[in-house]
């Protein structure tokens, strides 16, 4: 009897091992199926949301058709170049609606129930949208750093040239920047190494005006050296003003060429690295950096909001398995619109009230993550 049991024991072990392998293989097949559904859901959400937001951009641009040399084809090209920026902006809502579409379809067709009966836990089912969400975040990070800023800035320049506007600086406005003892105004950027309509105000240690320089052009001949052309220098000393003219003079600038390029671009069009460097530059020269700091932190907040929307979508589906897919999508869309509007309101209000940029940008996403976490605990 002992010999028989000893002989049969390895067979039982082999059978159990084979059974476990089959279960593991089945779970992996189910997981891949869920991943495929989530990818399809993300693709459907992108195909709905991205053209919708781009259509609004196009409508806005069509109002300018006919001005200067701006044509319908230019409006379409401008809209196309903004597509990566729009995709980044709607990524959290693609995550929300895409996951609801994917898991909602599985729930409506009772596939979620079948998977749970087969031994697939809600946590393991949830890993599929979360893993695709991580891929989405990586894609957004690449677009944010290397693609969207460059295309958006080209779109702005292209539109400005067609409309015959100096959009980088604003018509008749120029840009102003300063450090402790100097104030600089640049009226127009001609190209990367030349600016026009330059004013330089030099202050003494007490903050009184020493010299005022007005130049027709400034050529950047070095990292710190500008060559001013057709300049008028007014000197203020002992209640007297003296003026002198010079064909060319050299000025040691406190503004680097990269800083000038950054000053002429909208904050949201800059990459995270450009924003971080520019915030440091503005603060080091005693200037207001709130809008640029907020733009930087909102990029981080957008990534957290994507995670929040992913976490929120999971209990949203599991908590209402019998609810129709159309109802789920309506509720998800309402949540997305509400969160988007509240985020915009909080950001603009916080900027007006001069609240901490990190606090303004991160609070909405952190609150949504906490809500999603609480809902997940109750659902599972």
Coordinates of C-alpha atoms in Angstrom, one line a residue:
X1 CA 0.0 0.0 0.0
X2 CA 2.8 2.4 0.9
X3 CA 4.5 1.7 -2.5
X4 CA 1.2 2.4 -4.4
X5 CA 0.7 5.7 -2.6
X6 CA 4.4 6.6 -3.2
X7 CA 3.9 5.9 -6.9
X8 CA 0.6 7.8 -7.2
X9 CA 1.9 10.9 -5.3
X10 CA 4.0 12.3 -8.1
X11 CA 1.1 11.9 -10.5
X12 CA -1.1 14.0 -8.3
X13 CA 1.6 16.6 -8.0
X14 CA 2.0 16.7 -11.8
X15 CA -1.8 17.0 -12.3
X16 CA -2.0 19.9 -9.8
X17 CA 0.9 21.6 -11.4
X18 CA -0.7 21.2 -14.9
X19 CA -4.0 22.5 -13.6
X20 CA -2.3 25.6 -12.1
X21 CA -0.5 26.3 -15.3
X22 CA -3.8 26.1 -17.2
X23 CA -5.5 28.5 -14.7
X24 CA -2.6 30.9 -15.0
X25 CA -2.7 30.7 -18.8
X26 CA -6.5 31.4 -18.8
X27 CA -6.0 34.3 -16.4
X28 CA -3.3 35.8 -18.7
X29 CA -5.7 35.4 -21.7
X30 CA -8.4 37.2 -19.9
X31 CA -6.0 39.9 -18.8
X32 CA -4.9 40.4 -22.4
X33 CA -8.5 40.6 -23.5
X34 CA -9.2 43.3 -20.9
X35 CA -6.1 45.2 -22.0
X36 CA -7.3 45.0 -25.6
X37 CA -10.7 46.3 -24.6
X38 CA -9.2 49.2 -22.6
X39 CA -6.9 50.2 -25.6
X40 CA -10.0 50.2 -27.8
X41 CA -11.9 52.3 -25.2
X42 CA -9.1 54.8 -25.1
X43 CA -9.0 54.9 -28.9
X44 CA -12.8 55.5 -29.0
X45 CA -12.6 58.3 -26.4
X46 CA -9.7 60.0 -28.3
X47 CA -11.6 59.7 -31.6
X48 CA -14.6 61.5 -29.9
X49 CA -12.9 64.1 -27.7
X50 CA -9.9 65.2 -29.8
X51 CA -11.9 66.1 -33.0
X52 CA -14.5 67.8 -30.8
X53 CA -12.0 70.1 -29.1
X54 CA -10.2 70.7 -32.4
X55 CA -13.5 71.7 -34.1
X56 CA -13.8 74.4 -31.5
X57 CA -10.3 75.6 -32.3
X58 CA -11.1 75.6 -36.0
X59 CA -14.3 77.6 -35.5
X60 CA -12.3 80.2 -33.5
X61 CA -9.7 80.5 -36.3
X62 CA -12.3 80.8 -39.1
X63 CA -13.2 84.2 -37.6
X64 CA -9.8 85.5 -38.7
X65 CA -10.0 84.1 -42.2
X66 CA -9.6 86.9 -44.7
X67 CA -7.4 89.1 -42.5
X68 CA -3.9 89.6 -44.0
X69 CA -3.0 86.5 -45.9
X70 CA -4.8 84.1 -43.5
X71 CA -6.9 81.6 -45.4
X72 CA -9.0 78.6 -44.6
X73 CA -6.1 76.2 -45.3
X74 CA -4.0 78.2 -42.8
X75 CA -6.8 77.8 -40.2
X76 CA -6.8 74.0 -40.7
X77 CA -3.0 73.9 -40.5
X78 CA -3.0 75.9 -37.3
X79 CA -5.6 73.5 -35.8
X80 CA -3.6 70.4 -36.8
X81 CA -0.4 71.8 -35.2
X82 CA -2.3 72.2 -32.0
X83 CA -3.5 68.6 -31.9
X84 CA -0.7 67.3 -29.5
X85 CA -1.4 70.2 -27.1
X86 CA -5.2 69.4 -27.1
X87 CA -4.5 65.7 -26.6
X88 CA -2.4 66.5 -23.5
X89 CA -5.1 68.7 -22.1
X90 CA -7.8 66.1 -22.5
X91 CA -5.7 63.0 -21.5
X92 CA -7.4 62.8 -18.0
X93 CA -10.8 62.6 -19.6
X94 CA -9.7 60.1 -22.3
X95 CA -8.6 57.9 -19.3
X96 CA -11.9 58.3 -17.6
X97 CA -14.2 57.9 -20.6
X98 CA -12.0 55.3 -22.2
X99 CA -12.0 53.1 -19.1
X100 CA -15.8 53.5 -18.7
X101 CA -16.3 52.4 -22.3
X102 CA -14.1 49.4 -21.9
X103 CA -15.2 48.1 -18.6
X104 CA -18.8 49.2 -19.2
X105 CA -19.0 47.1 -22.3
X106 CA -17.7 44.1 -20.3
X107 CA -20.2 44.8 -17.5
X108 CA -23.2 45.2 -19.9
X109 CA -22.5 41.9 -21.6
X110 CA -22.0 40.2 -18.2
X111 CA -18.3 39.5 -19.0
X112 CA -17.1 41.1 -15.8
X113 CA -19.3 38.7 -13.8
X114 CA -18.0 35.7 -15.8
X115 CA -14.4 36.8 -15.2
X116 CA -15.0 37.1 -11.5
X117 CA -16.6 33.7 -11.4
X118 CA -13.6 32.3 -13.2
X119 CA -11.4 33.6 -10.4
X120 CA -10.3 37.0 -11.7
X121 CA -10.4 39.4 -8.8
X122 CA -11.6 43.1 -9.2
X123 CA -8.0 44.2 -8.4
X124 CA -6.5 42.1 -11.2
X125 CA -9.2 43.4 -13.6
X126 CA -8.3 46.9 -12.6
X127 CA -4.6 46.4 -13.3
X128 CA -5.4 46.4 -17.1
X129 CA -6.7 50.0 -17.3
X130 CA -4.0 51.2 -14.8
X131 CA -1.2 49.7 -16.8
X132 CA -2.6 51.3 -20.0
X133 CA -2.9 54.5 -18.0
X134 CA 0.8 54.4 -17.2
X135 CA 1.6 54.0 -20.9
X136 CA -0.7 57.0 -21.6
X137 CA 1.1 59.1 -19.0
X138 CA 4.5 58.2 -20.6
X139 CA 3.2 59.2 -24.0
X140 CA 1.9 62.5 -22.6
X141 CA 5.2 63.2 -21.0
X142 CA 7.1 62.7 -24.3
X143 CA 4.6 64.9 -26.2
X144 CA 4.8 67.5 -23.4
X145 CA 8.6 67.8 -23.6
X146 CA 9.5 67.2 -27.2
X147 CA 6.4 67.6 -29.5
X148 CA 3.6 69.8 -28.3
X149 CA 5.6 72.9 -27.3
X150 CA 7.5 73.1 -30.6
X151 CA 4.4 72.6 -32.8
X152 CA 2.3 75.0 -30.7
X153 CA 5.0 77.7 -31.0
X154 CA 5.3 77.2 -34.7
X155 CA 1.5 77.4 -35.0
X156 CA 1.6 80.8 -33.2
X157 CA 4.4 82.1 -35.4
X158 CA 2.7 80.8 -38.6
X159 CA -0.6 82.4 -37.7
X160 CA 1.1 85.7 -36.7
X161 CA 2.9 85.9 -40.0
X162 CA -0.2 85.2 -42.0
X163 CA -2.2 87.8 -40.0
X164 CA 0.7 90.3 -40.3
X165 CA 0.9 90.6 -36.5
X166 CA 3.7 90.7 -34.0
X167 CA 2.0 88.1 -31.9
X168 CA 5.1 87.1 -30.0
X169 CA 5.1 90.4 -28.2
X170 CA 1.7 91.9 -28.9
X171 CA 1.1 94.9 -31.1
X172 CA 2.7 98.1 -29.7
X173 CA 3.2 96.4 -26.3
X174 CA 6.6 94.8 -26.3
X175 CA 8.0 92.7 -23.4
X176 CA 9.5 94.0 -20.2
X177 CA 12.0 92.3 -18.0
X178 CA 14.4 93.4 -15.3
X179 CA 17.0 92.6 -12.7
X180 CA 18.1 94.5 -9.6
X181 CA 19.6 97.6 -11.5
X182 CA 18.3 97.4 -15.1
X183 CA 14.9 97.4 -16.9
X184 CA 14.7 96.2 -20.5
X185 CA 11.9 96.6 -23.0
X186 CA 12.0 94.8 -26.3
X187 CA 9.5 96.1 -28.8
X188 CA 9.8 93.3 -31.5
X189 CA 11.8 90.2 -32.1
X190 CA 13.1 90.2 -35.7
X191 CA 14.7 86.8 -35.5
X192 CA 16.6 84.7 -33.0
X193 CA 19.7 87.1 -32.8
X194 CA 18.1 90.5 -33.6
X195 CA 15.5 92.6 -31.8
X196 CA 14.1 96.0 -32.6
X197 CA 12.9 99.0 -30.6
X198 CA 15.0 98.6 -27.5
X199 CA 14.8 100.6 -24.3
X200 CA 17.2 100.1 -21.4
X201 CA 16.8 101.9 -18.1
X202 CA 19.8 101.8 -15.8
X203 CA 19.1 102.4 -12.1
X204 CA 21.5 103.3 -9.3
X205 CA 21.7 101.5 -5.9
X206 CA 18.9 103.7 -4.5
X207 CA 16.6 103.0 -7.4
X208 CA 17.0 106.3 -9.2
X209 CA 17.3 106.5 -13.0
X210 CA 20.9 107.0 -14.2
X211 CA 20.6 106.4 -18.0
X212 CA 18.0 105.8 -20.5
X213 CA 19.0 104.1 -23.8
X214 CA 16.8 103.9 -26.8
X215 CA 18.1 101.8 -29.7
X216 CA 16.6 101.0 -33.1
X217 CA 18.1 97.5 -33.2
X218 CA 20.0 95.1 -30.9
X219 CA 22.1 92.3 -32.3
X220 CA 23.0 89.5 -29.9
X221 CA 26.7 89.0 -30.6
X222 CA 27.5 86.9 -27.5
X223 CA 25.8 85.2 -24.7
X224 CA 25.9 88.4 -22.6
X225 CA 26.8 91.0 -25.2
X226 CA 24.4 93.0 -27.3
X227 CA 25.4 95.4 -30.1
X228 CA 22.9 98.3 -30.1
X229 CA 22.5 100.3 -33.4
X230 CA 21.3 103.9 -33.9
X231 CA 21.2 104.5 -30.1
X232 CA 20.3 107.6 -28.1
X233 CA 21.7 107.6 -24.6
X234 CA 20.2 110.0 -22.0
X235 CA 22.1 110.5 -18.8
X236 CA 20.4 111.9 -15.6
X237 CA 22.8 113.5 -13.2
X238 CA 22.6 116.5 -10.8
X239 CA 19.2 117.4 -12.0
X240 CA 20.5 117.7 -15.5
X241 CA 19.8 115.6 -18.6
X242 CA 22.4 115.1 -21.3
X243 CA 21.8 113.2 -24.6
X244 CA 24.3 111.5 -26.9
X245 CA 23.9 109.5 -30.1
X246 CA 25.9 106.5 -31.2
X247 CA 25.9 104.4 -34.3
X248 CA 26.8 101.3 -32.4
X249 CA 27.5 100.6 -28.7
X250 CA 27.9 97.3 -26.8
X251 CA 25.8 96.5 -23.8
X252 CA 26.3 93.7 -21.3
X253 CA 22.9 92.2 -21.1
X254 CA 21.5 90.3 -18.1
X255 CA 19.1 88.4 -20.4
X256 CA 20.3 85.2 -22.1
X257 CA 19.2 84.5 -25.7
X258 CA 17.2 81.5 -24.4
X259 CA 15.4 83.7 -21.9
X260 CA 14.3 86.1 -24.6
X261 CA 12.9 83.3 -26.6
X262 CA 11.0 82.1 -23.6
X263 CA 9.7 85.6 -22.7
X264 CA 7.9 85.8 -26.1
X265 CA 6.0 82.5 -25.7
X266 CA 2.7 81.8 -23.8
X267 CA 3.4 79.9 -20.6
X268 CA 1.3 76.9 -21.6
X269 CA 3.3 76.5 -24.8
X270 CA 6.6 75.9 -23.0
X271 CA 8.0 72.5 -22.1
X272 CA 8.4 71.6 -18.4
X273 CA 12.2 72.1 -18.5
X274 CA 11.8 75.5 -20.2
X275 CA 9.2 76.5 -17.6
X276 CA 11.4 75.5 -14.7
X277 CA 14.4 77.4 -16.1
X278 CA 12.3 80.5 -16.8
X279 CA 10.7 80.5 -13.4
X280 CA 14.2 80.4 -11.9
X281 CA 15.3 83.3 -14.2
X282 CA 12.2 85.5 -13.3
X283 CA 12.7 84.9 -9.6
X284 CA 16.4 85.5 -9.7
X285 CA 15.8 88.9 -11.4
X286 CA 13.0 89.9 -8.9
X287 CA 10.1 89.5 -11.4
X288 CA 6.7 88.0 -11.0
X289 CA 6.8 84.3 -11.9
X290 CA 3.3 83.3 -10.7
X291 CA 1.8 82.6 -14.1
X292 CA 4.8 80.5 -15.3
X293 CA 5.1 78.6 -12.0
X294 CA 1.3 77.9 -12.2
X295 CA 1.8 76.6 -15.8
X296 CA 4.6 74.3 -14.6
X297 CA 2.7 72.9 -11.6
X298 CA -0.5 72.4 -13.7
X299 CA 1.5 70.1 -16.0
X300 CA 2.3 68.0 -12.9
X301 CA -1.3 68.3 -11.7
X302 CA -2.6 67.1 -15.1
X303 CA -0.6 63.8 -14.7
X304 CA -2.1 63.4 -11.2
X305 CA -5.5 64.1 -12.6
X306 CA -5.1 61.4 -15.2
X307 CA -4.3 58.9 -12.4
X308 CA -7.4 60.2 -10.4
X309 CA -9.7 59.7 -13.4
X310 CA -8.4 56.2 -13.9
X311 CA -9.0 55.3 -10.2
X312 CA -12.4 56.9 -10.3
X313 CA -13.5 55.1 -13.4
X314 CA -13.0 51.6 -11.8
X315 CA -15.5 51.8 -8.9
X316 CA -17.7 53.8 -11.2
X317 CA -18.2 50.7 -13.4
X318 CA -18.0 48.0 -10.7
X319 CA -20.3 49.9 -8.4
X320 CA -23.1 49.9 -11.0
X321 CA -22.7 46.8 -13.1
X322 CA -26.4 46.6 -14.1
X323 CA -26.5 50.2 -15.3
X324 CA -26.6 50.7 -19.0
X325 CA -23.4 51.7 -20.9
X326 CA -25.1 54.9 -22.2
X327 CA -25.9 56.0 -18.6
X328 CA -22.4 55.3 -17.5
X329 CA -21.0 57.4 -20.3
X330 CA -23.4 60.3 -19.6
X331 CA -22.4 60.3 -15.9
X332 CA -18.7 60.0 -16.8
X333 CA -18.9 62.9 -19.2
X334 CA -20.7 65.1 -16.6
X335 CA -18.0 64.2 -14.1
X336 CA -15.3 65.1 -16.6
X337 CA -16.9 68.5 -17.5
X338 CA -17.4 69.4 -13.9
X339 CA -13.8 68.6 -12.9
X340 CA -12.5 70.5 -16.0
X341 CA -14.5 73.6 -15.2
X342 CA -13.7 73.5 -11.5
X343 CA -10.0 73.1 -12.3
X344 CA -10.1 76.1 -14.6
X345 CA -11.9 78.2 -12.0
X346 CA -9.6 77.2 -9.2
X347 CA -6.5 78.0 -11.3
X348 CA -7.7 81.4 -12.4
X349 CA -9.0 82.4 -9.0
X350 CA -5.8 81.3 -7.3
X351 CA -3.7 83.3 -9.7
X352 CA -5.7 86.4 -9.1
X353 CA -5.5 85.9 -5.3
X354 CA -1.8 85.1 -5.7
X355 CA -2.1 81.8 -3.9
X356 CA 0.7 79.2 -3.9
X357 CA 1.1 77.8 -7.5
X358 CA 1.7 74.2 -6.3
X359 CA -1.4 74.4 -4.0
X360 CA -3.6 75.7 -6.8
X361 CA -2.5 73.2 -9.4
X362 CA -2.3 70.0 -7.2
X363 CA -5.3 70.4 -4.9
X364 CA -8.0 69.4 -7.5
X365 CA -6.2 66.2 -8.5
X366 CA -5.3 65.2 -4.9
X367 CA -8.9 65.7 -3.9
X368 CA -10.1 63.5 -6.8
X369 CA -7.5 60.8 -5.9
X370 CA -8.8 60.8 -2.3
X371 CA -12.4 60.5 -3.5
X372 CA -11.5 57.7 -5.9
X373 CA -9.6 55.9 -3.2
X374 CA -12.5 56.2 -0.7
X375 CA -14.9 54.9 -3.4
X376 CA -12.6 52.0 -4.3
X377 CA -12.5 50.9 -0.7
X378 CA -16.3 50.9 -0.5
X379 CA -16.7 49.1 -3.8
X380 CA -14.1 46.3 -3.2

